[in-house]
């Protein structure tokens, strides 16, 4: 592979400068960029570096902590490795995901090139789909005065099933070593040479947008970005926020702000797609959430991958948590047609901490995983696909990204979620959106997805899933959610045109209906009951019994449920007090003060649910509970009301039955109206306001 023919497809970068929120964030994120450790022999004694002991290096001992790793960073592309230490790019962000390139692009051979100054050994590794490691190249370096160019060429043609490439740089025991400008190159010609325009949808989060603008100006390759469309659907406007004028000055005419009414994420992204396609400046529309922190190099990586794809492809990025910068939301996600639900791909965990174990020990990372769609926190969509399949469906929120990926797949456009293309987003772990005002959209849009895409009679398991969701909400004493489920099914029954007509008006009605319910009224924790009914060991053990939880719903509630509660509940966890010697008595357990203080009190209790899937079993044994918002120091008193539960469940079950009875008719009607409702002409009724 001659040097003149090569071009960069993947840069090795480090979290320097202003990537992320602040210095502490970058320190916490360091492990996804690489790992460091002292060089040891197989016997465990420190020694000078040579080929033999590099191969036998113990990568689990003497590991550098995050602060130490971050201290090695000199600049965005330069690292200084202390004497007697190894830095490895075997990590989520800086390893090269060869399997994905081998499967979906025309790249079958890659070259690694870097600059190394000092006495060191560079070792290039290759894994397979079983996370088995082999060394493919070892290059000694002796260049104390000037940097030496190190190169290695590797075939990836046989890596379609899985595997990554990465390298280690080991410094000898007397001098530090500088690593700089490491890149993976290809001589394969690009199948297309396209650039992108960004489309960001925002509502009342101007400070997040300003941060993103500055990050792009500082760190992104702006030659790849033609425009940044920001669809502002809020009242706290981006253009009126401190810092906007400076960001506008830096980004110039590329930054374009659009104001329109609040038609949700689907409406905002539809407008962004529309503007990118209409202006015809770019080959891709890159959709981005507003409340994210982008790893700017991900834009270059996504575009390089898309340009090399054999067929036009939607390229997705992973989400990591802002609160835990090494925790991955999901490696890839698929659409389950039987359940009409999105889920992590088989064999991959949810919310995995990438820093919890060495790179090779995360076996699931090394098998290529295929996605059906990519969430719109970051998704690169070919304009060619937009022209062929249209804009987003008017879901308002929830399922719009899933639907678009499934639609694209049916039209012949693959979605590939590429590891090492990512951003950070607020965590989903502590959210309660299945039971808050968004419950309406979860239910309504899931039913519509079944109507549009299920190939099974009556949507397969759809109605069982829906009824179970309503029963779960009732058992959790969230009767407001069951009311929203009724509203959702009622709207579906009124037809596809009705769904489009209420796009802008339904949210205020949903909020009003929900706020009328007592299970939504947040109050200061110190104004709510702080007395817990003590359980015995047997009762606590029965909390995991689903049948016991259901039977308890038939028993009248205790008389003191307003003043003595059974436990405390969070979005993912539930607590109560267990003590056989005091069972049946009341204990004062006040929650007030800071989030840390509240958590300390909760930790003193017995945790009986570790995630939301266990909630219904535990709460089914409760007559009342306090739902806790630690960050705000507020809570909601939840009380079991069997009559209301039975009445509302009967109503929603009746509506599910009506829809099931006429399933084929509604399926035909929704599918017939679909093409019209994703067209630019249909959406223009909601598109207002010029592009600034």
Short mmCIF file of C-alpha atoms in Angstrom, two decimals, residues 89-488:
data_model
loop_
_atom_site.label_atom_id
_atom_site.label_comp_id
_atom_site.label_asym_id
_atom_site.label_seq_id
_atom_site.Cartn_x
_atom_site.Cartn_y
_atom_site.Cartn_z
CA UNK A 89 -5.34 1.65 22.77
CA UNK A 90 -7.23 -1.59 23.41
CA UNK A 91 -10.39 0.23 24.47
CA UNK A 92 -13.85 1.16 23.23
CA UNK A 93 -12.93 4.48 21.61
CA UNK A 94 -9.36 4.08 20.36
CA UNK A 95 -9.30 0.51 19.12
CA UNK A 96 -10.23 0.10 15.46
CA UNK A 97 -13.54 -1.85 15.02
CA UNK A 98 -12.25 -3.87 12.08
CA UNK A 99 -15.20 -6.29 11.90
CA UNK A 100 -17.64 -3.51 11.03
CA UNK A 101 -15.36 -2.11 8.34
CA UNK A 102 -14.72 -5.58 6.91
CA UNK A 103 -18.44 -6.41 6.74
CA UNK A 104 -20.00 -3.19 5.48
CA UNK A 105 -17.30 -1.26 3.58
CA UNK A 106 -14.89 -1.82 0.72
CA UNK A 107 -11.92 -1.60 3.11
CA UNK A 108 -10.19 -4.98 3.40
CA UNK A 109 -6.66 -3.87 4.29
CA UNK A 110 -5.61 -1.15 6.71
CA UNK A 111 -2.32 0.43 7.65
CA UNK A 112 -1.39 1.80 11.06
CA UNK A 113 0.93 4.80 11.13
CA UNK A 114 2.19 6.79 14.11
CA UNK A 115 5.09 8.90 15.31
CA UNK A 116 7.09 7.59 18.26
CA UNK A 117 10.00 9.34 19.99
CA UNK A 118 12.07 7.40 22.52
CA UNK A 119 13.13 3.83 23.13
CA UNK A 120 10.03 1.69 22.94
CA UNK A 121 8.31 -1.34 21.48
CA UNK A 122 5.09 -1.01 19.47
CA UNK A 123 2.91 -4.13 19.47
CA UNK A 124 -0.12 -4.43 17.20
CA UNK A 125 -2.95 -6.74 18.36
CA UNK A 126 -5.88 -8.38 16.61
CA UNK A 127 -8.85 -10.02 18.28
CA UNK A 128 -11.51 -12.30 16.85
CA UNK A 129 -15.22 -12.74 17.55
CA UNK A 130 -14.38 -14.79 20.66
CA UNK A 131 -12.11 -12.05 22.07
CA UNK A 132 -9.01 -14.16 21.45
CA UNK A 133 -5.94 -11.96 21.08
CA UNK A 134 -2.98 -12.45 18.77
CA UNK A 135 -0.03 -10.19 18.03
CA UNK A 136 0.24 -9.33 14.33
CA UNK A 137 3.23 -6.99 14.44
CA UNK A 138 6.01 -6.01 16.83
CA UNK A 139 8.18 -3.00 15.98
CA UNK A 140 11.15 -1.89 18.12
CA UNK A 141 11.78 1.87 18.21
CA UNK A 142 15.02 3.62 19.10
CA UNK A 143 14.67 7.32 18.40
CA UNK A 144 15.47 9.54 21.35
CA UNK A 145 16.08 12.76 19.38
CA UNK A 146 13.47 12.87 16.63
CA UNK A 147 10.17 11.02 16.18
CA UNK A 148 10.29 7.81 14.16
CA UNK A 149 7.47 6.80 11.85
CA UNK A 150 6.11 3.37 12.74
CA UNK A 151 3.93 1.53 10.24
CA UNK A 152 2.17 -1.82 10.04
CA UNK A 153 -0.22 -3.21 7.40
CA UNK A 154 -2.95 -5.70 8.31
CA UNK A 155 -5.58 -7.53 6.29
CA UNK A 156 -9.07 -7.40 7.83
CA UNK A 157 -10.80 -9.44 5.12
CA UNK A 158 -11.33 -12.39 7.44
CA UNK A 159 -12.69 -10.35 10.35
CA UNK A 160 -16.34 -9.95 9.32
CA UNK A 161 -17.65 -12.04 12.21
CA UNK A 162 -15.85 -9.96 14.80
CA UNK A 163 -12.62 -8.52 16.10
CA UNK A 164 -10.72 -5.28 16.63
CA UNK A 165 -7.22 -3.97 15.95
CA UNK A 166 -5.25 -1.96 18.50
CA UNK A 167 -1.70 -1.29 19.56
CA UNK A 168 0.42 -0.95 22.68
CA UNK A 169 3.42 1.34 23.11
CA UNK A 170 5.82 0.20 25.83
CA UNK A 171 8.52 2.58 27.10
CA UNK A 172 11.80 1.21 28.45
CA UNK A 173 12.63 1.56 32.12
CA UNK A 174 14.81 4.68 31.81
CA UNK A 175 13.14 7.14 29.43
CA UNK A 176 9.63 8.32 28.68
CA UNK A 177 8.19 7.87 25.19
CA UNK A 178 6.07 10.24 23.13
CA UNK A 179 3.31 8.82 20.93
CA UNK A 180 1.74 11.18 18.36
CA UNK A 181 -0.50 11.28 15.30
CA UNK A 182 -1.59 7.64 15.30
CA UNK A 183 -4.00 6.89 12.45
CA UNK A 184 -5.52 3.94 10.65
CA UNK A 185 -5.30 4.34 6.87
CA UNK A 186 -6.82 2.73 3.81
CA UNK A 187 -5.93 2.72 0.13
CA UNK A 188 -9.43 1.63 -0.87
CA UNK A 189 -11.13 4.46 -2.78
CA UNK A 190 -14.20 6.01 -1.16
CA UNK A 191 -17.45 4.89 -2.75
CA UNK A 192 -18.72 8.44 -2.29
CA UNK A 193 -17.11 11.71 -1.14
CA UNK A 194 -19.96 13.30 0.76
CA UNK A 195 -20.13 15.78 3.61
CA UNK A 196 -22.84 16.35 6.24
CA UNK A 197 -25.16 18.97 7.64
CA UNK A 198 -26.11 18.68 11.30
CA UNK A 199 -29.72 18.80 12.47
CA UNK A 200 -30.28 19.54 16.17
CA UNK A 201 -33.74 19.75 17.72
CA UNK A 202 -34.02 21.75 20.94
CA UNK A 203 -36.58 22.99 23.40
CA UNK A 204 -35.57 25.30 26.26
CA UNK A 205 -32.01 23.99 26.49
CA UNK A 206 -30.03 26.89 25.01
CA UNK A 207 -27.00 26.39 27.26
CA UNK A 208 -26.58 22.84 25.92
CA UNK A 209 -26.73 24.10 22.35
CA UNK A 210 -24.13 26.81 23.00
CA UNK A 211 -21.82 24.21 24.52
CA UNK A 212 -22.26 22.02 21.44
CA UNK A 213 -21.56 24.94 19.09
CA UNK A 214 -18.30 25.77 20.84
CA UNK A 215 -17.25 22.13 20.93
CA UNK A 216 -17.78 21.86 17.18
CA UNK A 217 -15.89 25.09 16.51
CA UNK A 218 -12.98 24.01 18.70
CA UNK A 219 -12.60 20.33 17.91
CA UNK A 220 -14.58 19.12 14.88
CA UNK A 221 -13.31 18.95 11.31
CA UNK A 222 -15.53 21.73 10.01
CA UNK A 223 -14.53 20.98 6.41
CA UNK A 224 -16.85 17.97 6.68
CA UNK A 225 -19.78 20.04 8.01
CA UNK A 226 -21.71 22.23 5.57
CA UNK A 227 -24.37 23.57 7.94
CA UNK A 228 -25.70 23.26 11.49
CA UNK A 229 -29.50 23.52 11.53
CA UNK A 230 -30.95 24.11 14.99
CA UNK A 231 -34.73 23.71 15.16
CA UNK A 232 -35.73 25.72 18.23
CA UNK A 233 -39.22 24.77 19.45
CA UNK A 234 -39.06 26.38 22.89
CA UNK A 235 -39.62 29.72 24.58
CA UNK A 236 -36.12 30.07 26.08
CA UNK A 237 -34.49 30.79 22.75
CA UNK A 238 -30.98 29.84 21.72
CA UNK A 239 -30.52 33.16 19.92
CA UNK A 240 -31.22 35.10 23.12
CA UNK A 241 -28.84 33.15 25.31
CA UNK A 242 -25.46 34.40 26.53
CA UNK A 243 -22.73 33.08 24.27
CA UNK A 244 -24.83 32.74 21.15
CA UNK A 245 -23.37 35.81 19.43
CA UNK A 246 -19.82 34.55 19.99
CA UNK A 247 -20.71 31.05 18.74
CA UNK A 248 -22.42 32.54 15.70
CA UNK A 249 -19.32 34.60 14.98
CA UNK A 250 -17.15 31.49 15.16
CA UNK A 251 -19.36 29.24 13.04
CA UNK A 252 -20.54 31.96 10.65
CA UNK A 253 -23.15 31.17 8.02
CA UNK A 254 -22.93 27.46 8.82
CA UNK A 255 -24.99 28.02 11.98
CA UNK A 256 -28.67 28.37 11.03
CA UNK A 257 -31.43 28.73 13.62
CA UNK A 258 -35.05 27.84 12.81
CA UNK A 259 -38.01 28.68 15.04
CA UNK A 260 -41.21 26.66 14.88
CA UNK A 261 -44.00 25.46 17.16
CA UNK A 262 -43.45 22.52 19.47
CA UNK A 263 -44.17 19.46 17.35
CA UNK A 264 -41.84 17.22 19.35
CA UNK A 265 -38.63 15.51 18.44
CA UNK A 266 -40.18 13.91 15.37
CA UNK A 267 -41.28 17.33 14.10
CA UNK A 268 -37.94 18.94 14.88
CA UNK A 269 -35.94 16.24 13.17
CA UNK A 270 -38.37 16.17 10.25
CA UNK A 271 -37.66 19.88 9.79
CA UNK A 272 -33.92 19.28 10.01
CA UNK A 273 -34.06 16.52 7.38
CA UNK A 274 -36.23 18.73 5.21
CA UNK A 275 -33.78 21.65 5.33
CA UNK A 276 -30.75 19.45 4.63
CA UNK A 277 -32.44 17.83 1.64
CA UNK A 278 -33.89 21.12 0.36
CA UNK A 279 -30.62 23.05 0.43
CA UNK A 280 -28.79 20.21 -1.35
CA UNK A 281 -25.40 21.13 0.14
CA UNK A 282 -24.69 17.79 1.82
CA UNK A 283 -24.90 14.09 1.20
CA UNK A 284 -25.81 13.33 4.81
CA UNK A 285 -28.06 14.70 7.54
CA UNK A 286 -26.50 14.10 10.97
CA UNK A 287 -29.25 14.12 13.61
CA UNK A 288 -28.16 15.13 17.13
CA UNK A 289 -30.00 15.51 20.42
CA UNK A 290 -29.60 18.90 22.07
CA UNK A 291 -28.74 17.70 25.61
CA UNK A 292 -25.60 15.81 24.65
CA UNK A 293 -21.84 16.22 24.71
CA UNK A 294 -20.45 15.02 21.40
CA UNK A 295 -17.04 13.39 20.96
CA UNK A 296 -16.22 15.56 17.91
CA UNK A 297 -13.97 12.96 16.28
CA UNK A 298 -17.08 10.79 15.97
CA UNK A 299 -18.33 13.00 13.13
CA UNK A 300 -15.19 12.33 11.08
CA UNK A 301 -15.36 8.61 11.84
CA UNK A 302 -19.05 8.33 10.93
CA UNK A 303 -18.61 10.16 7.62
CA UNK A 304 -15.50 8.15 6.70
CA UNK A 305 -17.36 4.91 7.42
CA UNK A 306 -20.45 5.99 5.46
CA UNK A 307 -18.37 7.10 2.48
CA UNK A 308 -16.69 3.69 2.33
CA UNK A 309 -19.91 1.66 2.77
CA UNK A 310 -20.69 -0.53 -0.21
CA UNK A 311 -24.30 0.71 -0.20
CA UNK A 312 -25.69 3.98 1.21
CA UNK A 313 -25.98 3.32 4.95
CA UNK A 314 -27.36 4.99 8.06
CA UNK A 315 -24.43 5.23 10.49
CA UNK A 316 -25.28 5.39 14.17
CA UNK A 317 -23.38 6.44 17.24
CA UNK A 318 -23.47 4.93 20.72
CA UNK A 319 -24.65 6.76 23.81
CA UNK A 320 -22.61 6.90 27.00
CA UNK A 321 -23.86 8.43 30.25
CA UNK A 322 -22.90 11.96 31.21
CA UNK A 323 -23.04 10.98 34.87
CA UNK A 324 -20.81 7.92 34.28
CA UNK A 325 -18.69 8.62 31.18
CA UNK A 326 -17.57 5.01 30.72
CA UNK A 327 -21.06 3.46 30.93
CA UNK A 328 -22.52 2.40 27.57
CA UNK A 329 -26.29 2.51 27.04
CA UNK A 330 -26.32 -0.30 24.45
CA UNK A 331 -23.89 -1.54 21.82
CA UNK A 332 -26.64 -1.98 19.21
CA UNK A 333 -30.43 -2.14 19.27
CA UNK A 334 -32.97 -4.15 17.33
CA UNK A 335 -36.72 -4.12 16.75
CA UNK A 336 -38.60 -7.14 18.06
CA UNK A 337 -41.60 -7.59 15.75
CA UNK A 338 -43.28 -10.13 18.01
CA UNK A 339 -43.30 -7.83 21.02
CA UNK A 340 -43.37 -4.67 18.88
CA UNK A 341 -40.58 -3.29 21.01
CA UNK A 342 -37.00 -2.12 20.77
CA UNK A 343 -34.34 -3.98 22.73
CA UNK A 344 -30.55 -4.38 22.92
CA UNK A 345 -29.21 -6.85 20.38
CA UNK A 346 -29.07 -10.45 21.58
CA UNK A 347 -25.99 -11.24 23.63
CA UNK A 348 -25.24 -7.63 24.53
CA UNK A 349 -25.78 -6.09 27.95
CA UNK A 350 -27.60 -2.88 28.79
CA UNK A 351 -25.83 -0.08 30.67
CA UNK A 352 -22.45 -1.85 30.77
CA UNK A 353 -19.50 -0.07 32.37
CA UNK A 354 -16.70 -0.26 29.81
CA UNK A 355 -14.13 0.46 32.54
CA UNK A 356 -15.27 -2.42 34.76
CA UNK A 357 -12.93 -4.96 33.16
CA UNK A 358 -10.07 -5.23 30.63
CA UNK A 359 -10.97 -4.80 26.97
CA UNK A 360 -10.56 -8.49 26.10
CA UNK A 361 -12.73 -9.56 29.03
CA UNK A 362 -15.75 -7.74 27.52
CA UNK A 363 -16.31 -10.63 25.14
CA UNK A 364 -19.54 -9.24 23.68
CA UNK A 365 -17.67 -6.22 22.26
CA UNK A 366 -15.61 -8.43 19.98
CA UNK A 367 -18.47 -10.10 18.12
CA UNK A 368 -19.90 -7.92 15.35
CA UNK A 369 -23.41 -6.88 16.35
CA UNK A 370 -25.95 -5.72 13.76
CA UNK A 371 -28.58 -3.07 14.48
CA UNK A 372 -32.06 -2.52 13.08
CA UNK A 373 -32.04 1.19 13.89
CA UNK A 374 -30.07 3.82 15.75
CA UNK A 375 -31.45 6.29 18.27
CA UNK A 376 -31.46 9.90 17.18
CA UNK A 377 -29.09 11.10 19.85
CA UNK A 378 -26.66 10.64 16.90
CA UNK A 379 -27.51 9.18 13.52
CA UNK A 380 -26.01 9.95 10.09
CA UNK A 381 -28.67 9.54 7.38
CA UNK A 382 -27.90 9.65 3.65
CA UNK A 383 -29.92 12.35 1.90
CA UNK A 384 -30.56 9.72 -0.75
CA UNK A 385 -32.51 7.76 1.87
CA UNK A 386 -34.51 10.83 2.91
CA UNK A 387 -35.53 11.43 -0.70
CA UNK A 388 -36.61 7.83 -1.10
CA UNK A 389 -38.41 7.08 2.19
CA UNK A 390 -39.41 10.54 3.42
CA UNK A 391 -39.22 12.35 6.75
CA UNK A 392 -39.98 11.09 10.25
CA UNK A 393 -43.47 9.89 11.19
CA UNK A 394 -45.44 12.39 13.35
CA UNK A 395 -45.04 10.49 16.61
CA UNK A 396 -44.13 13.70 18.50
CA UNK A 397 -41.72 11.70 20.71
CA UNK A 398 -40.90 8.01 21.24
CA UNK A 399 -40.41 5.46 18.45
CA UNK A 400 -39.68 7.99 15.69
CA UNK A 401 -36.07 6.81 15.41
CA UNK A 402 -37.06 3.13 15.67
CA UNK A 403 -39.70 3.52 12.97
CA UNK A 404 -37.32 5.34 10.63
CA UNK A 405 -34.66 2.65 10.96
CA UNK A 406 -37.16 -0.14 10.31
CA UNK A 407 -38.58 1.78 7.33
CA UNK A 408 -35.10 2.37 5.94
CA UNK A 409 -34.27 -1.31 6.35
CA UNK A 410 -37.37 -2.32 4.38
CA UNK A 411 -36.30 0.09 1.63
CA UNK A 412 -32.85 -1.48 1.42
CA UNK A 413 -30.87 0.96 3.61
CA UNK A 414 -28.89 -0.74 6.37
CA UNK A 415 -28.28 0.89 9.76
CA UNK A 416 -24.84 0.19 11.26
CA UNK A 417 -24.09 1.32 14.81
CA UNK A 418 -20.30 1.68 14.79
CA UNK A 419 -18.42 1.29 18.09
CA UNK A 420 -16.11 4.24 18.61
CA UNK A 421 -18.68 6.64 17.17
CA UNK A 422 -20.37 8.12 20.22
CA UNK A 423 -21.48 10.96 22.45
CA UNK A 424 -22.54 11.42 26.06
CA UNK A 425 -26.19 11.89 27.02
CA UNK A 426 -28.09 12.20 30.27
CA UNK A 427 -28.66 8.79 31.82
CA UNK A 428 -31.90 6.87 31.27
CA UNK A 429 -31.41 4.84 34.44
CA UNK A 430 -33.00 7.38 36.77
CA UNK A 431 -35.82 8.41 34.45
CA UNK A 432 -39.44 7.46 35.00
CA UNK A 433 -40.84 8.23 31.57
CA UNK A 434 -42.91 5.04 31.28
CA UNK A 435 -45.09 6.35 34.12
CA UNK A 436 -44.95 10.12 33.65
CA UNK A 437 -46.62 12.21 30.91
CA UNK A 438 -44.67 10.26 28.30
CA UNK A 439 -46.70 7.13 29.12
CA UNK A 440 -49.24 8.33 26.54
CA UNK A 441 -46.63 8.35 23.76
CA UNK A 442 -45.11 5.02 24.80
CA UNK A 443 -48.47 3.27 24.44
CA UNK A 444 -49.90 5.14 21.45
CA UNK A 445 -46.76 4.95 19.35
CA UNK A 446 -46.09 1.32 20.17
CA UNK A 447 -49.57 0.44 18.94
CA UNK A 448 -48.99 2.44 15.75
CA UNK A 449 -45.69 0.60 15.21
CA UNK A 450 -47.63 -2.66 15.45
CA UNK A 451 -50.16 -1.42 12.92
CA UNK A 452 -47.43 -0.38 10.53
CA UNK A 453 -44.91 -3.21 10.86
CA UNK A 454 -46.24 -6.28 12.65
CA UNK A 455 -46.68 -9.26 10.35
CA UNK A 456 -48.50 -11.33 12.96
CA UNK A 457 -52.25 -11.47 13.61
CA UNK A 458 -53.30 -8.81 16.12
CA UNK A 459 -49.73 -7.61 16.38
CA UNK A 460 -48.32 -10.80 17.90
CA UNK A 461 -47.79 -10.21 21.61
CA UNK A 462 -48.70 -6.53 21.34
CA UNK A 463 -51.98 -6.56 23.26
CA UNK A 464 -50.62 -8.81 25.97
CA UNK A 465 -47.72 -6.39 26.37
CA UNK A 466 -50.05 -3.39 26.42
CA UNK A 467 -52.43 -4.89 28.98
CA UNK A 468 -49.50 -5.91 31.13
CA UNK A 469 -48.16 -2.33 30.98
CA UNK A 470 -51.50 -0.94 32.14
CA UNK A 471 -51.80 -3.51 34.92
CA UNK A 472 -48.23 -2.78 36.02
CA UNK A 473 -48.97 0.96 36.21
CA UNK A 474 -52.08 0.27 38.31
CA UNK A 475 -50.20 -2.04 40.67
CA UNK A 476 -47.55 0.64 41.05
CA UNK A 477 -50.36 2.98 42.14
CA UNK A 478 -49.80 5.21 39.08
CA UNK A 479 -53.43 5.54 38.05
CA UNK A 480 -52.60 8.67 36.05
CA UNK A 481 -50.57 6.49 33.67
CA UNK A 482 -53.56 4.20 33.10
CA UNK A 483 -55.63 7.28 32.26
CA UNK A 484 -53.03 8.28 29.68
CA UNK A 485 -53.13 4.76 28.26
CA UNK A 486 -56.88 5.23 27.71
CA UNK A 487 -56.26 8.53 25.93
CA UNK A 488 -53.60 6.89 23.77
#
